[in-house]
Coordinates of C-alpha atoms in Angstrom, one line a residue:
M1 CA -18.0 11.9 0.2
K2 CA -18.2 15.3 1.9
R3 CA -15.6 15.8 4.7
N4 CA -16.2 18.5 7.2
Y5 CA -14.5 18.9 10.5
S6 CA -15.9 22.3 11.6
A7 CA -19.5 21.3 11.1
F8 CA -19.5 19.6 14.5
A9 CA -17.0 21.9 16.3
E10 CA -19.4 23.8 18.6
D11 CA -22.1 21.5 19.9
I12 CA -20.2 19.4 22.5
P13 CA -19.8 21.1 25.9
A14 CA -16.3 21.4 27.1
Y15 CA -15.0 19.1 29.8
S16 CA -15.7 20.6 33.2
G17 CA -12.4 19.8 34.9
P18 CA -10.9 17.1 37.2
K19 CA -12.7 18.2 40.3
A20 CA -16.1 17.7 38.8
A21 CA -14.9 14.4 37.3
R22 CA -13.8 13.1 40.7
E23 CA -17.1 14.1 42.3
T24 CA -19.1 12.0 39.8
Y25 CA -16.7 9.1 39.5
A26 CA -18.4 7.1 42.3
D27 CA -21.7 7.3 40.5
L28 CA -20.0 6.6 37.1
K29 CA -18.9 3.1 38.3
Q30 CA -22.4 2.0 39.1
L31 CA -23.1 0.1 35.8
S32 CA -26.1 -1.5 37.5
A33 CA -27.8 1.9 37.7
I34 CA -27.8 2.3 33.9
L35 CA -31.2 1.5 32.5
G36 CA -31.1 -1.7 30.4
H37 CA -27.4 -2.5 31.0
I38 CA -26.5 -6.2 30.9
Y39 CA -24.2 -5.9 34.0
T40 CA -26.9 -7.4 36.2
R41 CA -28.6 -9.5 33.5
S42 CA -26.5 -12.7 33.8
E43 CA -28.9 -14.7 31.6
L44 CA -27.7 -12.7 28.6
Q45 CA -24.7 -13.9 26.6
I46 CA -23.5 -12.6 23.2
L47 CA -22.8 -16.1 21.8
P48 CA -22.1 -19.6 23.3
D49 CA -18.7 -19.8 24.9
Q50 CA -15.8 -21.0 22.8
R51 CA -17.9 -20.9 19.6
R52 CA -15.9 -20.7 16.4
V53 CA -16.7 -17.6 14.3
S54 CA -19.1 -17.9 11.4
K55 CA -17.3 -19.4 8.5
M56 CA -16.9 -17.6 5.2
P57 CA -16.0 -20.5 2.9
W58 CA -15.6 -18.2 -0.1
L59 CA -13.1 -15.9 1.6
V60 CA -9.8 -17.8 1.6
P61 CA -10.2 -19.3 -1.9
M62 CA -10.9 -15.8 -3.2
L63 CA -7.8 -14.4 -1.6
E64 CA -5.7 -17.2 -2.9
L65 CA -6.6 -16.2 -6.5
L66 CA -5.7 -12.5 -6.1
P67 CA -3.1 -11.4 -8.6
P68 CA 0.2 -9.9 -7.2
T69 CA -0.6 -6.5 -8.5
S70 CA -4.0 -6.4 -6.7
I71 CA -2.3 -7.6 -3.5
G72 CA 0.3 -4.8 -3.9
H73 CA -2.6 -2.3 -4.0
L74 CA -4.0 -3.7 -0.8
K75 CA -0.6 -3.4 0.9
E76 CA -0.2 0.2 -0.5
W77 CA -3.5 1.1 1.1
G78 CA -2.4 -0.1 4.5
L79 CA -4.3 -3.3 4.6
S80 CA -1.4 -5.8 5.0
T81 CA -2.4 -6.9 8.5
V82 CA -6.1 -7.0 7.6
L83 CA -5.2 -9.3 4.7
V84 CA -3.2 -11.6 6.9
L85 CA -6.1 -11.9 9.4
A86 CA -8.6 -12.5 6.5
K87 CA -6.4 -15.3 5.1
N88 CA -6.5 -17.0 8.5
F89 CA -10.1 -16.1 9.3
N90 CA -11.4 -19.6 9.4
K91 CA -8.8 -20.6 12.0
L92 CA -9.9 -18.0 14.5
V93 CA -11.8 -19.0 17.6
H94 CA -13.4 -16.3 19.7
V95 CA -13.9 -17.0 23.4
W96 CA -17.4 -15.5 23.6
G97 CA -17.5 -15.9 27.4
S98 CA -14.6 -13.5 27.8
V99 CA -16.1 -11.1 25.3
T100 CA -19.5 -11.1 27.0
A101 CA -17.9 -10.6 30.5
M102 CA -15.9 -7.7 29.1
V103 CA -18.9 -6.1 27.4
E104 CA -20.7 -6.2 30.7
L105 CA -18.1 -3.7 32.1
W106 CA -18.6 -1.3 29.2
H107 CA -19.9 2.2 30.1
P108 CA -22.0 3.7 27.3
Q109 CA -21.3 7.3 28.4
T110 CA -17.6 7.2 28.7
N111 CA -16.9 4.4 26.2
S112 CA -14.6 2.7 28.6
F113 CA -14.5 -0.5 30.6
I114 CA -15.1 0.1 34.3
F115 CA -12.9 -2.1 36.5
P116 CA -12.8 -2.0 40.4
E117 CA -9.7 0.2 40.6
F118 CA -9.5 1.9 37.2
E119 CA -11.0 2.5 33.8
A120 CA -9.6 1.4 30.4
T121 CA -10.5 1.9 26.8
I122 CA -9.2 1.0 23.4
L123 CA -7.2 3.9 22.1
L124 CA -7.1 5.1 18.5
E125 CA -3.3 4.9 18.6
E126 CA -3.5 1.3 19.9
L127 CA -6.0 0.2 17.3
E128 CA -4.0 1.6 14.4
I129 CA -0.9 -0.3 15.5
M130 CA -2.7 -3.5 16.3
L131 CA -4.4 -3.7 12.9
G132 CA -1.6 -2.2 11.0
L133 CA -3.8 0.7 9.7
P134 CA -2.4 4.0 8.4
R135 CA -1.9 6.2 11.5
Y136 CA -3.3 9.6 12.2
Q137 CA -0.8 12.4 12.4
R138 CA -1.2 15.8 14.0
G139 CA -2.6 18.3 11.6
E140 CA -4.7 15.8 9.6
E141 CA -8.0 16.6 11.3
L142 CA -9.6 17.8 8.1
A143 CA -8.6 14.6 6.3
I144 CA -10.0 12.2 8.9
S145 CA -13.0 13.9 10.4
Y146 CA -15.8 13.8 7.8
T147 CA -19.5 13.6 7.2
V148 CA -21.1 11.4 4.6
D149 CA -23.7 12.7 2.2
Q150 CA -26.5 10.3 1.1
I151 CA -24.7 7.2 -0.1
N152 CA -25.3 5.8 -3.5
S153 CA -24.0 2.2 -3.2
W154 CA -24.3 1.6 -6.9
S155 CA -22.0 4.5 -7.8
I156 CA -19.4 3.0 -5.5
L157 CA -19.8 -0.5 -6.8
A158 CA -19.9 0.8 -10.4
Y159 CA -16.1 0.8 -10.2
I160 CA -16.3 -3.0 -9.9
T161 CA -19.2 -3.7 -12.3
T162 CA -21.9 -1.8 -14.2
K163 CA -24.1 -4.8 -14.9
K164 CA -27.5 -4.3 -13.2
N165 CA -27.9 -8.0 -12.4
D166 CA -24.6 -8.0 -10.5
L167 CA -25.5 -4.8 -8.7
Y168 CA -28.9 -6.1 -7.7
S169 CA -27.3 -9.3 -6.3
M170 CA -24.7 -7.3 -4.4
T171 CA -27.2 -5.0 -2.6
R172 CA -30.3 -5.5 -0.6
G173 CA -32.0 -3.0 1.6
M174 CA -29.3 -0.8 3.2
H175 CA -26.6 -3.5 3.1
V176 CA -24.1 -4.9 0.6
H177 CA -23.6 -8.6 0.4
L178 CA -20.0 -9.8 0.2
L179 CA -20.5 -13.2 -1.4
P180 CA -21.5 -11.8 -4.8
I181 CA -18.6 -9.4 -4.7
A182 CA -16.2 -12.4 -3.9
Q183 CA -17.8 -14.3 -6.8
W184 CA -17.1 -11.4 -9.1
I185 CA -13.5 -11.3 -8.0
I186 CA -13.1 -15.1 -8.6
S187 CA -14.5 -14.8 -12.0
Q188 CA -12.2 -11.9 -12.9
C189 CA -9.2 -13.8 -11.6
K190 CA -10.0 -17.0 -13.4
R191 CA -10.4 -15.1 -16.6
K192 CA -7.1 -13.5 -16.0
T193 CA -8.4 -10.0 -16.6
T194 CA -6.0 -7.0 -16.0
N195 CA -8.5 -5.0 -14.0
Y196 CA -6.2 -5.1 -11.0
T197 CA -7.3 -1.9 -9.3
A198 CA -11.0 -2.9 -9.4
I199 CA -10.2 -6.4 -8.1
A200 CA -8.2 -4.8 -5.3
K201 CA -11.1 -2.5 -4.4
A202 CA -13.5 -5.4 -4.4
A203 CA -11.1 -7.4 -2.2
A204 CA -10.8 -4.5 0.2
I205 CA -14.6 -4.4 0.6
C206 CA -14.6 -8.2 1.4
I207 CA -11.7 -8.3 3.9
C208 CA -12.6 -5.0 5.7
G209 CA -16.2 -6.2 5.8
V210 CA -15.2 -9.4 7.6
I211 CA -12.4 -8.1 9.9
L212 CA -13.1 -4.4 10.5
F213 CA -16.8 -3.8 10.0
P214 CA -18.6 -7.1 10.7
E215 CA -22.3 -6.5 11.3
A216 CA -24.4 -9.2 9.8
D217 CA -23.1 -12.5 8.4
G218 CA -21.6 -11.7 5.0
A219 CA -23.0 -8.2 4.8
I220 CA -21.9 -4.6 5.5
S221 CA -23.9 -1.3 5.7
F222 CA -23.8 1.3 3.0
G223 CA -22.1 3.6 5.5
N224 CA -19.2 1.2 6.0
L225 CA -19.0 0.6 2.2
S226 CA -18.4 4.3 1.8
I227 CA -15.6 4.3 4.4
I228 CA -13.9 1.3 2.9
D229 CA -14.1 2.9 -0.5
S230 CA -12.2 5.9 0.8
I231 CA -9.2 3.8 1.7
S232 CA -7.9 3.9 -1.9
E233 CA -8.1 7.7 -1.7
G234 CA -5.7 7.8 1.2
M235 CA -8.2 8.3 3.9
K236 CA -7.4 7.1 7.5
I237 CA -10.1 4.7 8.6
G238 CA -8.9 3.8 12.1
Q239 CA -11.3 6.3 13.7
A240 CA -14.2 4.8 11.8
V241 CA -13.3 1.3 12.8
L242 CA -12.9 2.4 16.4
G243 CA -16.2 4.4 16.4
F244 CA -18.1 1.4 14.9
L245 CA -16.7 -0.9 17.6
Y246 CA -17.6 1.5 20.4
V247 CA -21.2 1.8 19.0
G248 CA -21.4 -2.0 18.8
L249 CA -20.1 -2.4 22.4
T250 CA -22.7 0.0 23.6
S251 CA -25.5 -1.8 21.7
A252 CA -24.4 -5.1 23.3
A253 CA -24.1 -3.5 26.8
L254 CA -27.7 -2.3 26.6
G255 CA -29.0 -5.7 25.5
G256 CA -28.8 -5.2 21.7
P257 CA -26.8 -7.0 19.1
F258 CA -23.0 -6.9 19.2
Y259 CA -21.1 -5.7 16.1
G260 CA -17.8 -4.2 15.3
S261 CA -14.3 -5.7 15.1
V262 CA -14.3 -8.5 17.7
V263 CA -10.8 -9.2 16.3
A264 CA -9.6 -5.8 17.5
L265 CA -11.3 -6.3 20.9
E266 CA -9.7 -9.7 21.4
V267 CA -6.2 -8.4 20.4
W268 CA -6.6 -5.6 22.9
M269 CA -7.7 -8.0 25.6
G270 CA -4.9 -10.3 24.8
M271 CA -2.2 -7.6 25.1
H272 CA -3.6 -6.0 28.3
V273 CA -5.3 -8.8 30.2
Q274 CA -4.6 -12.3 28.9
F275 CA -1.0 -12.7 27.8
R276 CA 2.4 -11.5 28.8
A277 CA 5.5 -11.8 26.7
V278 CA 8.2 -14.0 28.3
E279 CA 11.4 -14.0 26.3
D280 CA 12.9 -17.2 27.7
L281 CA 9.8 -19.3 27.5
T282 CA 10.4 -22.4 25.4
M283 CA 7.0 -23.9 25.0
E284 CA 4.2 -22.5 22.8
C285 CA 1.1 -21.1 24.5
K286 CA -1.7 -23.4 23.4
T287 CA -4.3 -20.8 24.4
M288 CA -2.9 -18.5 21.7
L289 CA -3.0 -21.0 18.8
N290 CA -6.4 -19.9 17.5
H291 CA -6.2 -16.3 18.9
P292 CA -5.8 -13.4 16.5
L293 CA -2.5 -12.5 18.2
T294 CA -1.0 -15.6 16.6
Y295 CA -1.2 -13.7 13.3
V296 CA -0.5 -10.1 14.3
G297 CA 1.6 -10.6 17.5
G298 CA 4.9 -10.0 15.8
R299 CA 4.3 -6.3 15.2
L300 CA 3.1 -6.1 18.9
H301 CA 6.3 -7.8 20.3
M302 CA 4.2 -10.8 21.3
S303 CA 4.9 -14.4 20.1
P304 CA 3.1 -17.7 20.7
R305 CA 5.8 -18.3 23.3
A306 CA 3.9 -16.2 25.9
W307 CA 2.6 -16.7 29.3
C308 CA -1.2 -16.9 29.5
K309 CA -2.3 -15.2 32.7
T310 CA -5.9 -16.5 32.2
A311 CA -5.2 -20.1 31.3
Q312 CA -7.3 -21.4 34.2
V313 CA -10.3 -19.0 33.5
K314 CA -12.9 -21.2 31.8
G315 CA -16.5 -20.3 31.1
I316 CA -18.5 -17.1 31.4
Q317 CA -18.9 -17.2 35.1
A318 CA -15.2 -17.6 35.7
W319 CA -14.5 -14.7 33.3
R320 CA -17.0 -12.5 35.1
Q321 CA -15.4 -13.2 38.4
Y322 CA -11.9 -12.6 37.0
L323 CA -12.7 -9.3 35.2
R324 CA -14.8 -7.9 38.0
S325 CA -11.9 -8.3 40.4
L326 CA -9.2 -7.3 38.0
T327 CA -6.5 -5.1 39.7
V328 CA -4.1 -2.5 38.2
A329 CA -1.3 -5.0 38.7
D330 CA -3.1 -7.6 36.5
F331 CA -3.7 -5.2 33.7
D332 CA -0.7 -4.4 31.5
M333 CA -0.6 -0.6 31.6
R334 CA 2.6 -0.5 29.5
P335 CA 2.3 -3.0 26.6
R336 CA 5.6 -3.0 24.8
F337 CA 4.2 -2.0 21.4
M338 CA 3.0 1.3 23.0
H339 CA 6.4 2.3 24.5
G340 CA 7.4 5.7 23.3
R341 CA 4.1 6.3 21.4
T342 CA 2.4 9.6 21.5
I343 CA -1.2 9.8 22.6
H344 CA -2.7 12.9 21.1
L345 CA -4.0 15.7 23.2
P346 CA -7.2 17.7 22.2
Q347 CA -6.9 20.1 19.3
R348 CA -9.0 22.5 21.5
T349 CA -10.6 22.5 24.9
G350 CA -12.8 19.4 25.4
L351 CA -12.5 18.1 21.9
A352 CA -9.8 15.9 20.4
L353 CA -11.4 14.0 17.5
R354 CA -15.0 13.3 16.3
L355 CA -15.9 10.2 14.6
L356 CA -18.9 9.5 12.3
G357 CA -20.1 6.2 11.1
N358 CA -23.4 4.4 10.6
G359 CA -25.4 7.2 12.0
A360 CA -23.5 7.4 15.3
L361 CA -21.3 10.3 16.1
V362 CA -18.7 9.8 18.7
S363 CA -16.5 12.4 20.4
Y364 CA -12.9 11.7 21.3
N365 CA -12.1 13.5 24.5
S366 CA -9.1 13.3 26.9
D367 CA -8.5 14.9 30.3
C368 CA -9.9 11.9 32.2
C369 CA -7.3 9.2 32.5
H370 CA -3.5 8.9 32.7
L371 CA -1.3 6.1 31.7
Q372 CA 2.4 5.5 31.6
C373 CA 3.5 4.5 28.1
G374 CA 7.3 3.9 28.0
A375 CA 9.3 6.7 29.5
A376 CA 6.9 9.6 28.7
R377 CA 3.6 10.3 30.5
T378 CA 0.8 10.5 28.0
V379 CA -2.9 11.2 28.3
V380 CA -5.3 8.4 27.5
P381 CA -8.5 9.7 25.8
L382 CA -12.0 8.5 26.9
L383 CA -14.9 8.7 24.5
S384 CA -18.6 9.4 24.7
H385 CA -21.5 9.1 22.3
F386 CA -23.2 12.1 20.7
P387 CA -25.8 13.4 21.1
P388 CA -25.1 13.4 24.9
I389 CA -27.5 12.4 27.5
Q390 CA -28.7 15.0 30.0
E391 CA -25.9 14.4 32.4
R392 CA -22.6 13.1 31.0
K393 CA -20.4 11.6 33.7
R394 CA -16.7 11.2 33.5
G395 CA -14.1 9.8 35.9
D396 CA -10.5 10.1 36.9
A397 CA -8.7 6.8 36.7

């Protein structure tokens, strides 16, 4: 893997200032003017409402067999929360009506959701906390911004197995299939081999492929395989997870397939839109029982004893009406888990972080939107795809 921050340092034009942003903000909010956007195509829906996620019947049995040493490696690599979500994967229910209605508000140029009174986006800092991933620190730009040379999937999988039959079964086209990898893990565990690091690496591919980089049922791309492989080397993958989700949201917003971590999206929606922590509430919130927050809410100061603000919102039409009339007062601008957190400013004018994954380069720019997090005022970055279209529009929130 070749990592290079400076290779992309000069080709994105600097942000033109708040005055220009305000002048274009009215146009920016017109999602219906974006060619192919699903905002006005009400017949489209990502998946039927309230459909349970695709089952991976091999996932939980495989995880239950992992030896303690391999589990220790996964935790050491910062995948404890991902492991918990994977163990409970078959219990999750995604409300696809809410996901579809949210995707309809996604702006492909700014990588933000456009609400009537404000914009909002999933921050890198938020995603790292929500999913328990190792966090980016100032000064680590060279370690987290990277390009990927031509990927040889077999050379990565060779750490797991060198048998050609196994490698052929694990790969097809430009994707890696997770089931054969899980079967290899199960066979190693039942034979009580001591190849703990290899088992942990294989398990990381499976759980990250299901929770962080879902694309096709039971398969991940070679690009994401390379990113997952870098976890054991100490690489921070939050930016790659976020970039992949942004690209998937843009694909869906323009009428294409949806991919990326829907778990991360629903946790973000849960914290900002759906639920509110109430310390003296005595009854459990039934709406949260099959929500990802049930399994990660503790680290976010959110328990199942929460107030569901959207309990009466049922079906895609109700979600559309609710989100398209959402006010600042209904959107939690100060989730407790972000109190006192630092939102990083650009390392130089117009550029904060650049993300690369699956052929889509994403630039991480601030200067557009402000949010109160705890006592300190911080800058919330917005993002835009690269290469830029002819006129990139940004807005002040």
